């Protein structure tokens, strides 16, 4: 039998335009020292993502790539193959379809893994490629939570606290650890510990929506808040004023930045803990939810030598993620990129990254002032918060630098009065601004319980679509915690500032006129972009209404 000749990974990545010859040359020289596989070297250097390597492997072997963030392994499927076997043979059971078992693998030539899966389950094995980073993390997490049912432990602990007169402080510390571990299992971004008159409620924010988790007895509230304060470096004795702090939580060999905040209420101190994943994954514009034509436009804009590109939206709308993805589109070897972030969430090779330190006096404004002496081509300032930072951003953009930053506004056009509020000169702003990207995150329909339905007359009238239009929604299942949604994607509007719009800005024209001109020139408003994603079966009309109005 004639052996199939497969293209090398480097050749495939070059063909797809994911790397260039210079990057390949650097990776090969590094590989000679590290002795790693070429794909691993390219990922460690930040030239491509682990996912891009997996997709190239799938193409190389004529196999299907599976996005494990959209298809998390089902608990009942994981039980078909013991963890020790899954770890040894590098296989991950994902879901079953009648007599078939879909198995995630990293190595397409892992025939022994597929064979052991077949023998253990007596099912037809359907192998699909998943990326190495996701494979390792998912394997550890999913099996750990099956072997350690944290939800049950929390409920047992709550019962013991309810029946106990004396509170064991060490047990309260254990409870906080369990609450944080459970938040990671549920993919939460925030933990809310909210006191009521006679009890304490715990909520998790999952995919942008608060979801009830637990009810705790009031007698442990003080000890629980004190534990958070100790970890966060706050003043335990101070209960009358708001406080904030931070700590690092280690779970399964991974670190999570926990940003904590307390606010006094009539029933005691309310605690919110934001969970920031120190993810090693590289992000790409193609994975965020932009349409192909939007990606082409953004790549063109990010290649500009100077000007300001702003990403706007409320807290938790994925602005920072889009900023990092923008960095991936730049030639980091030939352009000096320097950043100031709060905090540094992702680490990039060939990028000079710094972190805000308010106590030491290192703010966005201070960093911006000093960046100019570092011979930058591109400057990334995490957020424009004040007049000084806005002034520095404007000055940098008109002196030959590309500046990327974020701003808290409701839509693209309203970023203009927001910057004017910072005493930015209108004329300079009009001709410095390249584009404004306004975005929100909407929940994706769960692929396991996704069903078709037809648009009602009410939906047709409200969203401007024909009655009976084919739509989709999730019915709710164990995989999505009966919400009908798994993961998120973005909806966006991109206002490109050309000469006409620049003139309107500098002349102080109304926002209505600027927005109408931008739409006439091709800008798709946020809500319309969301409706388009609902029609494609990515999200639901209800979700679009919740996020975009």
XYZ file of C-alpha atoms in Angstrom:
549
model
C 0.000 0.000 0.000
C 1.406 3.362 -1.040
C 2.141 5.649 1.901
C 0.297 8.972 1.836
C 2.740 11.852 1.666
C 1.657 14.559 4.071
C 2.755 18.164 4.099
C 4.864 19.275 7.022
C 3.262 21.451 9.688
C 5.530 24.371 8.826
C 4.507 24.210 5.161
C 0.810 24.097 6.026
C 1.066 27.078 8.363
C 2.964 29.034 5.712
C 0.313 28.220 3.106
C -2.464 29.384 5.433
C -0.605 32.622 6.137
C -0.511 31.883 9.865
C 3.271 32.301 9.983
C 5.857 33.851 7.688
C 9.275 32.628 6.595
C 11.078 34.773 9.171
C 9.010 33.316 12.021
C 9.612 29.795 10.729
C 13.341 30.479 10.552
C 13.411 31.734 14.164
C 11.358 28.739 15.347
C 13.715 26.280 13.623
C 16.745 27.905 15.250
C 15.069 27.778 18.670
C 14.028 24.161 18.058
C 17.670 23.146 17.624
C 18.283 24.244 21.210
C 15.054 23.117 22.909
C 14.638 19.854 20.910
C 10.858 20.364 21.041
C 8.481 19.604 18.186
C 8.187 22.443 15.692
C 4.523 23.009 16.538
C 5.285 23.327 20.265
C 8.114 25.766 19.507
C 5.870 27.956 17.348
C 3.275 28.057 20.140
C 5.817 28.862 22.882
C 7.197 31.734 20.776
C 3.699 33.111 20.333
C 3.708 32.837 16.534
C 0.607 30.615 16.409
C -1.953 29.293 18.845
C -2.217 25.722 20.033
C -5.540 25.594 18.218
C -3.963 26.625 14.897
C -1.497 23.729 15.227
C -4.359 21.326 15.962
C -6.330 22.538 12.942
C -3.259 22.149 10.739
C -2.790 18.598 12.044
C -6.446 17.836 11.324
C -6.003 19.053 7.748
C -2.733 17.164 7.404
C -4.448 13.897 8.374
C -7.818 14.687 6.744
C -9.571 14.587 10.122
C -12.093 16.839 11.853
C -11.097 19.445 14.443
C -13.342 19.720 17.518
C -13.642 22.932 19.532
C -13.805 21.558 23.048
C -15.025 24.893 24.446
C -18.255 24.349 22.477
C -18.441 20.606 23.155
C -17.373 20.036 26.778
C -17.063 16.324 27.663
C -20.267 14.932 29.167
C -19.873 13.419 32.687
C -21.613 10.141 31.754
C -19.296 9.788 28.734
C -16.155 10.385 30.816
C -17.128 7.492 33.050
C -16.750 5.110 30.086
C -12.962 5.431 30.200
C -11.032 5.603 33.523
C -8.801 8.630 34.076
C -5.616 6.543 34.298
C -6.345 5.089 30.860
C -7.294 8.471 29.377
C -4.071 9.999 30.722
C -1.802 7.155 29.643
C -3.243 6.837 26.137
C -3.911 10.575 25.656
C -7.600 10.188 24.779
C -10.616 12.137 25.980
C -14.159 10.743 25.612
C -16.427 13.656 24.614
C -19.937 12.434 23.801
C -21.801 9.422 22.406
C -24.117 9.100 19.423
C -25.931 5.737 19.603
C -23.183 3.161 19.014
C -20.503 5.792 18.322
C -18.139 7.447 20.772
C -16.490 10.749 19.830
C -12.973 10.800 21.268
C -10.655 13.805 21.395
C -6.997 13.184 20.581
C -3.935 15.426 20.176
C -1.849 13.068 18.070
C -3.590 11.874 14.856
C -1.335 8.797 14.841
C -2.567 7.706 18.281
C -3.864 4.348 17.051
C -3.241 2.565 20.367
C -5.445 5.109 22.182
C -8.289 4.590 19.726
C -7.891 0.824 20.003
C -8.064 0.821 23.824
C -11.141 3.087 23.700
C -12.819 0.632 21.309
C -12.054 -2.350 23.533
C -13.184 -0.624 26.745
C -16.456 0.752 25.417
C -17.407 -1.677 22.629
C -18.353 1.368 20.566
C -17.352 2.652 17.156
C -14.651 5.253 17.846
C -14.864 8.584 16.014
C -11.539 10.376 16.641
C -11.410 14.169 16.407
C -8.412 16.433 16.834
C -8.375 18.809 19.809
C -5.600 21.225 20.692
C -2.956 20.221 23.216
C -3.587 23.007 25.752
C -7.335 22.372 25.873
C -6.766 18.614 26.054
C -4.471 18.827 29.084
C -6.609 21.331 30.980
C -9.909 19.577 30.220
C -8.529 16.146 31.119
C -7.357 17.364 34.522
C -10.472 19.373 35.338
C -13.212 17.046 34.145
C -11.867 13.897 35.791
C -10.986 15.770 38.991
C -14.556 17.035 39.378
C -16.006 13.569 38.685
C -13.738 12.038 41.331
C -14.319 14.962 43.720
C -17.992 16.043 43.690
C -17.366 19.491 45.168
C -21.019 20.496 44.998
C -21.914 17.656 47.387
C -19.063 18.584 49.750
C -20.252 22.203 49.917
C -23.825 21.140 50.720
C -22.614 18.756 53.447
C -20.459 21.516 54.940
C -23.367 23.976 54.895
C -25.529 21.467 56.776
C -22.833 21.014 59.434
C -22.518 24.796 59.881
C -26.289 25.132 60.203
C -26.418 22.623 63.063
C -23.262 23.840 64.825
C -23.199 26.524 67.528
C -19.452 27.183 67.329
C -17.800 28.079 64.041
C -14.531 26.389 63.109
C -12.529 29.074 61.274
C -10.414 26.424 59.508
C -13.594 24.848 58.083
C -14.753 28.246 56.839
C -11.417 28.603 54.993
C -12.013 25.170 53.459
C -15.514 26.255 52.400
C -14.116 29.310 50.590
C -11.639 27.051 48.767
C -14.491 24.774 47.711
C -16.614 27.734 46.542
C -13.703 28.934 44.382
C -13.066 25.443 42.984
C -16.754 25.060 42.123
C -16.714 28.449 40.398
C -13.920 27.174 38.150
C -15.876 24.000 37.384
C -18.862 26.105 36.349
C -16.651 28.493 34.287
C -17.737 31.472 36.403
C -16.128 34.897 36.087
C -17.326 36.256 39.448
C -18.356 34.976 42.882
C -20.937 37.038 44.796
C -21.278 36.488 48.564
C -24.376 38.486 49.476
C -25.648 38.769 53.087
C -29.374 38.872 53.807
C -31.130 39.414 57.129
C -31.020 35.754 58.246
C -28.769 34.030 55.713
C -26.078 34.483 53.067
C -26.592 33.871 49.333
C -23.839 32.797 46.948
C -24.165 33.538 43.237
C -21.841 32.807 40.303
C -21.717 34.953 37.185
C -21.586 32.449 34.327
C -21.482 33.557 30.698
C -22.380 37.082 31.820
C -25.485 36.116 33.835
C -25.786 35.796 37.630
C -26.865 32.292 38.654
C -27.884 31.213 42.145
C -25.524 28.672 43.680
C -25.870 28.215 47.482
C -27.552 29.453 50.640
C -25.240 29.667 53.669
C -26.101 30.170 57.355
C -25.631 33.752 58.603
C -23.405 32.625 61.480
C -20.442 31.983 59.142
C -20.687 35.285 57.228
C -18.226 37.231 59.376
C -15.616 34.443 59.300
C -16.038 34.017 55.514
C -15.541 37.747 54.865
C -12.520 37.792 57.186
C -10.975 34.903 55.270
C -11.366 36.795 51.976
C -9.823 39.894 53.588
C -6.825 37.978 54.942
C -6.109 36.433 51.531
C -6.570 39.799 49.781
C -4.414 41.859 52.141
C -7.351 43.962 53.410
C -7.916 45.414 56.885
C -9.978 42.843 58.809
C -11.063 45.361 61.444
C -12.452 47.850 58.902
C -16.101 47.055 58.208
C -17.508 50.553 57.600
C -15.713 51.371 54.341
C -15.397 49.591 50.984
C -12.105 47.774 50.413
C -10.461 45.959 47.539
C -7.541 43.595 47.196
C -6.195 40.649 45.267
C -4.713 37.184 45.730
C -3.648 34.207 43.656
C -5.635 30.973 43.865
C -3.849 27.808 42.730
C -5.962 24.950 41.445
C -4.767 21.893 39.497
C -1.328 23.402 38.715
C -2.918 26.561 37.362
C -2.993 30.043 38.842
C -6.030 32.330 38.936
C -5.869 36.033 39.790
C -8.683 36.754 42.234
C -9.698 40.442 42.487
C -11.810 40.919 45.613
C -14.016 43.798 46.705
C -16.095 44.429 49.837
C -18.915 46.940 50.324
C -20.801 47.477 53.628
C -24.555 46.863 53.391
C -27.377 46.983 55.945
C -26.955 43.224 56.541
C -23.152 43.099 56.592
C -20.343 43.249 54.073
C -21.055 42.173 50.505
C -18.141 40.418 48.773
C -17.478 40.063 45.067
C -14.498 38.083 43.787
C -13.578 38.438 40.112
C -11.758 35.438 38.632
C -9.064 36.199 36.071
C -7.554 33.189 34.329
C -3.832 33.388 33.695
C -4.429 31.682 30.379
C -1.443 30.647 28.275
C -3.680 30.411 25.222
C -3.144 32.813 22.361
C -6.248 34.511 21.082
C -7.137 35.126 17.474
C -9.620 37.465 15.817
C -11.076 34.526 13.889
C -12.172 32.876 17.170
C -13.912 35.815 18.810
C -17.066 36.120 16.713
C -16.200 38.714 14.078
C -17.494 38.043 10.559
C -14.851 37.360 7.830
C -15.323 40.815 6.263
C -14.874 42.437 9.689
C -11.672 40.479 10.253
C -10.256 41.669 6.913
C -11.114 45.260 7.855
C -9.562 44.993 11.321
C -6.371 43.416 9.985
C -6.033 46.351 7.610
C -6.542 48.814 10.470
C -4.141 47.069 12.855
C -1.446 47.273 10.173
C -1.686 51.102 10.098
C 1.479 52.949 11.205
C -0.282 55.482 13.454
C -3.641 56.534 14.887
C -5.976 55.449 17.696
C -8.034 52.247 17.717
C -10.543 52.103 20.560
C -12.513 49.111 21.827
C -15.575 50.086 23.826
C -18.222 48.381 25.903
C -19.191 47.802 29.544
C -17.146 45.785 32.040
C -17.042 42.126 31.047
C -17.696 42.663 27.344
C -14.413 41.102 26.169
C -12.569 44.333 25.358
C -9.215 43.122 26.713
C -9.534 39.838 24.834
C -10.018 41.732 21.566
C -7.002 43.924 22.383
C -4.804 40.866 22.877
C -6.124 39.359 19.663
C -5.119 42.570 17.885
C -1.541 42.044 19.072
C -1.589 38.608 17.418
C -2.224 40.314 14.077
C 0.925 42.428 14.259
C 4.447 41.688 13.141
C 5.890 41.550 16.641
C 9.404 40.902 15.357
C 9.635 44.117 13.352
C 7.405 46.369 15.500
C 8.284 47.418 19.041
C 5.059 46.831 21.004
C 4.836 48.014 24.609
C 1.829 47.649 26.915
C 0.544 48.762 30.291
C -2.216 46.525 31.615
C -4.310 46.028 34.744
C -3.478 43.206 35.195
C -1.343 41.340 32.618
C -3.683 38.452 31.790
C -1.841 36.860 28.853
C 1.877 36.765 28.285
C 3.304 37.361 24.809
C 6.752 36.732 23.393
C 8.302 39.791 21.699
C 5.948 42.196 23.551
C 7.194 44.490 26.332
C 4.418 44.112 28.906
C 4.085 46.165 32.094
C 1.463 46.153 34.827
C -0.288 48.983 36.656
C 0.790 49.406 40.280
C -1.394 52.082 41.886
C 0.334 51.878 45.272
C 3.710 52.538 43.699
C 2.233 55.337 41.598
C 2.583 53.460 38.296
C -0.673 54.356 36.544
C -1.793 54.284 32.904
C -0.915 57.974 32.635
C 2.575 57.563 34.140
C 3.278 54.598 31.859
C 2.014 56.479 28.809
C 4.327 59.422 29.528
C 7.374 57.185 29.794
C 6.571 54.884 26.870
C 7.638 57.556 24.395
C 11.252 57.112 25.514
C 11.132 53.386 24.727
C 11.119 53.867 20.935
C 7.686 52.222 20.461
C 5.868 51.503 17.216
C 2.690 50.325 18.935
C 1.435 51.278 22.395
C -1.320 49.434 24.221
C -2.853 51.273 27.164
C -5.328 49.046 28.980
C -7.932 51.760 29.546
C -8.389 55.498 29.045
C -9.634 56.547 32.481
C -8.744 60.207 32.842
C -7.830 63.436 31.107
C -4.070 62.861 31.284
C -4.238 59.374 29.753
C -6.522 60.657 26.968
C -4.085 63.491 26.227
C -1.121 61.091 26.104
C -3.028 58.734 23.777
C -3.821 61.571 21.402
C -0.249 62.894 21.456
C 1.188 59.437 20.783
C -1.127 58.832 17.821
C -0.265 62.115 16.069
C 3.479 61.594 16.499
C 3.665 58.425 14.457
C 2.513 55.691 16.851
C -0.360 53.230 16.676
C -2.253 53.323 19.968
C -4.711 50.674 21.155
C -6.936 51.192 24.184
C -10.375 50.620 25.713
C -13.133 52.942 26.860
C -16.390 52.422 28.752
C -19.193 53.587 26.427
C -22.481 52.104 25.210
C -21.761 52.257 21.488
C -19.081 53.328 19.026
C -20.336 56.875 18.423
C -20.707 57.764 22.115
C -16.945 57.350 22.553
C -16.565 60.785 20.929
C -18.338 62.839 23.656
C -16.663 60.623 26.257
C -13.229 61.676 24.981
C -14.343 65.301 24.609
C -15.271 65.146 28.326
C -11.564 64.493 28.912
C -10.833 67.885 27.296
C -9.470 66.310 24.112
C -9.308 68.729 21.179
C -12.086 67.838 18.701
C -10.031 68.677 15.626
C -7.087 66.534 16.769
C -9.429 63.724 17.812
C -11.160 63.600 14.430
C -7.919 63.115 12.581
C -6.220 60.840 15.140
C -9.056 58.309 15.498
C -8.813 55.343 13.105
C -11.778 53.334 14.300
C -13.974 52.482 17.275
C -15.090 48.912 17.911
C -18.092 48.578 20.218
C -18.848 45.064 21.427
C -20.878 42.879 23.779
C -20.736 39.202 24.662
C -23.768 37.008 24.000
C -24.230 33.421 25.102
C -23.912 30.658 22.516
C -26.671 28.073 22.150
C -25.681 24.756 23.727
C -24.884 22.321 20.856
C -26.143 19.328 22.851
C -29.740 20.585 23.261
C -30.050 22.960 20.290
C -33.495 22.804 18.634
C -35.195 24.569 15.734
C -38.337 26.669 16.015
C -40.191 29.297 13.979
C -40.281 33.014 14.803
C -43.543 34.137 16.379
C -45.460 37.218 15.204
C -44.242 39.063 18.318
C -40.599 38.250 17.562
C -41.093 39.188 13.915
C -42.451 42.619 14.849
C -39.853 43.272 17.557
C -36.766 42.229 15.578
C -37.834 43.114 12.062
C -37.749 39.588 10.631
C -40.420 37.654 8.683
C -42.871 35.642 10.764
C -42.022 31.936 10.631
C -38.281 32.548 10.150
C -36.204 29.515 11.176
C -34.535 30.161 14.553
C -32.790 28.111 17.237
C -32.691 27.819 21.010
C -31.359 25.454 23.663
C -33.909 23.357 25.527
C -31.598 22.929 28.527
C -29.615 19.819 29.505
C -27.027 18.625 32.027
C -24.171 19.819 29.795
C -25.327 23.469 29.989
C -26.710 23.292 33.548
C -30.207 23.553 32.000
C -29.612 27.117 30.773
C -29.643 26.306 27.047
C -26.305 28.079 26.591
C -22.619 27.116 26.580
C -19.852 29.685 26.188
C -20.039 33.141 24.618
C -19.272 34.965 21.398
C -19.253 38.657 20.600
C -21.550 40.949 18.680
C -19.992 44.177 17.479
C -20.191 47.375 15.476
C -17.128 48.910 13.832
C -17.064 52.604 13.072
C -14.200 53.409 10.701
C -13.248 57.086 10.876
C -12.585 58.259 7.316
C -12.086 61.867 6.208
C -15.809 62.659 6.160
C -16.457 61.316 9.659
C -13.235 62.954 10.910
C -14.565 66.290 9.586
C -17.940 65.741 11.317
C -16.157 65.020 14.621
C -13.886 68.077 14.369
C -16.853 70.308 13.504
C -18.823 69.111 16.531
C -21.690 67.596 14.525
C -24.438 65.674 16.354
C -23.932 62.029 17.255
C -27.051 61.175 15.252
C -25.508 62.575 12.079
C -22.157 60.864 12.719
C -23.891 57.524 13.373
C -26.082 57.834 10.255
C -23.002 58.627 8.143
C -21.143 55.632 9.595
C -24.101 53.329 8.840
C -24.344 54.714 5.301
C -20.673 53.823 4.892
C -21.206 50.217 5.985
C -21.239 50.129 9.793
C -23.636 47.431 11.042
C -25.196 48.487 14.384
C -24.689 46.252 17.405
C -28.296 44.995 17.576
C -28.400 44.139 13.875
C -25.180 42.167 14.214
C -26.777 40.232 17.078
C -29.917 39.476 15.047
C -27.706 38.188 12.242
C -26.000 35.805 14.674
C -29.394 34.633 15.940
C -30.501 33.890 12.360
C -27.287 31.874 11.898
C -28.144 29.753 14.949
C -25.231 31.007 17.039
C -27.303 32.730 19.726
C -30.953 33.554 20.437
C -33.083 36.653 19.938
C -33.741 36.714 23.692
C -30.008 36.914 24.311
C -29.573 39.714 21.772
C -32.359 41.673 23.490
C -30.795 41.111 26.921
C -27.400 42.372 25.818
C -28.105 44.958 23.107
C -31.640 46.083 23.960
